[in-house]
Tab-separated table of C-alpha atoms in Angstrom:
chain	number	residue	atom	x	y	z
A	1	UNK	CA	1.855	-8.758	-28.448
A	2	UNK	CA	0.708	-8.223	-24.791
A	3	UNK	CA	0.497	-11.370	-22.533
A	4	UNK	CA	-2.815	-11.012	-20.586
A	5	UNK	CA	-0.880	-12.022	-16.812
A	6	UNK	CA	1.696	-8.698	-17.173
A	7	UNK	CA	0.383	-6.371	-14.707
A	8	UNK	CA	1.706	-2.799	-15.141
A	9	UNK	CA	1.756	-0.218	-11.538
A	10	UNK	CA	2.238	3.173	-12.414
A	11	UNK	CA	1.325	6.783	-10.722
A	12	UNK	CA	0.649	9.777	-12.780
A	13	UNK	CA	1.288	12.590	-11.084
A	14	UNK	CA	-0.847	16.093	-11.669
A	15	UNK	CA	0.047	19.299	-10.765
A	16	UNK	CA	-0.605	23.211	-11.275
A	17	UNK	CA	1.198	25.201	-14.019
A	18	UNK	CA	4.206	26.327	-12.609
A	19	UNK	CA	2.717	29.829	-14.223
A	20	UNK	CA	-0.566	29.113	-12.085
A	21	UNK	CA	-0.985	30.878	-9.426
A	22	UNK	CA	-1.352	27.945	-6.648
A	23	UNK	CA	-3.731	28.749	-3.579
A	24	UNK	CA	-3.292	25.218	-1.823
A	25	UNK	CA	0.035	25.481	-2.426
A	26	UNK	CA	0.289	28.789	-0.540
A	27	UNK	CA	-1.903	28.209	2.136
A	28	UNK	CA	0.262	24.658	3.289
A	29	UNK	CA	3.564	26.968	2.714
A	30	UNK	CA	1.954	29.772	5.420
A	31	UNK	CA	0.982	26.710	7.546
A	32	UNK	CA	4.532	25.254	7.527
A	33	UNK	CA	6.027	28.412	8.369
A	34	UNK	CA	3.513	29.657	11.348
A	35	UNK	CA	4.240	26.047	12.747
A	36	UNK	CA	8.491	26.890	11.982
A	37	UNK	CA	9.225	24.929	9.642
A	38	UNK	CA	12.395	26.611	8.026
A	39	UNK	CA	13.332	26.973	5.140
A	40	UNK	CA	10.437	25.709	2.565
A	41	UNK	CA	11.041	28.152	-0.458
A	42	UNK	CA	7.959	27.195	-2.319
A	43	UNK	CA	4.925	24.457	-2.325
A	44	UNK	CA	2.616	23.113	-5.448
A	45	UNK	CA	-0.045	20.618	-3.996
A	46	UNK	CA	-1.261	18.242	-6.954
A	47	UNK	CA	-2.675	15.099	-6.876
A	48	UNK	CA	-1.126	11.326	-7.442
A	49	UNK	CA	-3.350	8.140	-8.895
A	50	UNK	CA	-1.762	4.598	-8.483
A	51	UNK	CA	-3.274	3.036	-11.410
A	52	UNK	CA	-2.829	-0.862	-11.980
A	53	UNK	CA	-3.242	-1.857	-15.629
A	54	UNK	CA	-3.277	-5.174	-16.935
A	55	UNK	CA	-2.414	-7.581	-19.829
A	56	UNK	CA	-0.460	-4.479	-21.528
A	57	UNK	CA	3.278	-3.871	-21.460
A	58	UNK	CA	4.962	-0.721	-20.228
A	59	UNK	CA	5.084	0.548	-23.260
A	60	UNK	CA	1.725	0.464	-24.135
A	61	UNK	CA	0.553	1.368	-20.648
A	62	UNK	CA	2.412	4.387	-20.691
A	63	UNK	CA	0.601	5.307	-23.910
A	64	UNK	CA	-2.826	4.428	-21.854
A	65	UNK	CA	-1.791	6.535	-19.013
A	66	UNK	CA	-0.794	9.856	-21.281
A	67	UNK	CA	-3.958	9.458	-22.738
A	68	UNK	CA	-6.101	8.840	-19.855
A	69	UNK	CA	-4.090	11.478	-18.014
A	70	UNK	CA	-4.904	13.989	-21.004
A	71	UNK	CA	-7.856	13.429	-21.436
A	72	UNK	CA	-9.223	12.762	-18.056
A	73	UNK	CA	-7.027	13.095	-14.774
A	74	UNK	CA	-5.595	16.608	-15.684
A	75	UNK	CA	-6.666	19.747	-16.678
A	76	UNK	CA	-4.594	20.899	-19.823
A	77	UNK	CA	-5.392	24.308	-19.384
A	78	UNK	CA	-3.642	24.809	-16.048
A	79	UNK	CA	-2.420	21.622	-15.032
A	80	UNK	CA	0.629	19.071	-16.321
A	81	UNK	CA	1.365	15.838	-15.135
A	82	UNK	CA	4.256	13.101	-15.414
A	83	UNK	CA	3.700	9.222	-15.629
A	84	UNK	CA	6.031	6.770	-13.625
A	85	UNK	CA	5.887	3.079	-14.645
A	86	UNK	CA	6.444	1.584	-10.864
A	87	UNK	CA	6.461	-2.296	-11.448
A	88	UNK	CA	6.612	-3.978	-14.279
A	89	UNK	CA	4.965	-7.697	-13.245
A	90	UNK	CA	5.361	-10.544	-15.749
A	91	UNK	CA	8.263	-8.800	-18.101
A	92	UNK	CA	7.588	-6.989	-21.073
């Protein structure tokens, strides 16, 4: 059962299929390198949301954040993303 004072951080993380072809990626990856910045091999830019979720454990909140993320955050089609459970307030 959840207790209602547990307060869950997490970021889910969304970025381009690594078989997407990534034009923000390659545009900051020209930048770095006309300003000599050696060495970067490769960029993907992507997005991050800091989502706080409460009265859930982490369990269940990473449920609610693969869903959301699914359904909402990322593009299936040419996009995949990764949930991180960042603090964990009240035990679960």
């Amino acid at each position: 059962m959840s207790d209602p004072s547990t307060t869950i951080l997490a970021e889910v993380r969304v970025y381009p299929r690594r078989e997407i072809l990534d034009p923000q990626g390659k545009a900051i990856a020209a930048a770095l390198e006309r300003l000599d910045f050696d060495g970067v091999a490769d960029v993907r830019a992507g997005k991050v949301f800091r989502i706080q979720l409460d009265g859930v454990d982490a369990e269940e909140a990473r449920a609610q954040l693969e869903t959301l993320a699914d359904r909402l955050l990322a593009n299936s089609v040419v996009e995949d993303f990764t949930v991180e459970i960042l603090d964990d307030e009240g035990g679960s």
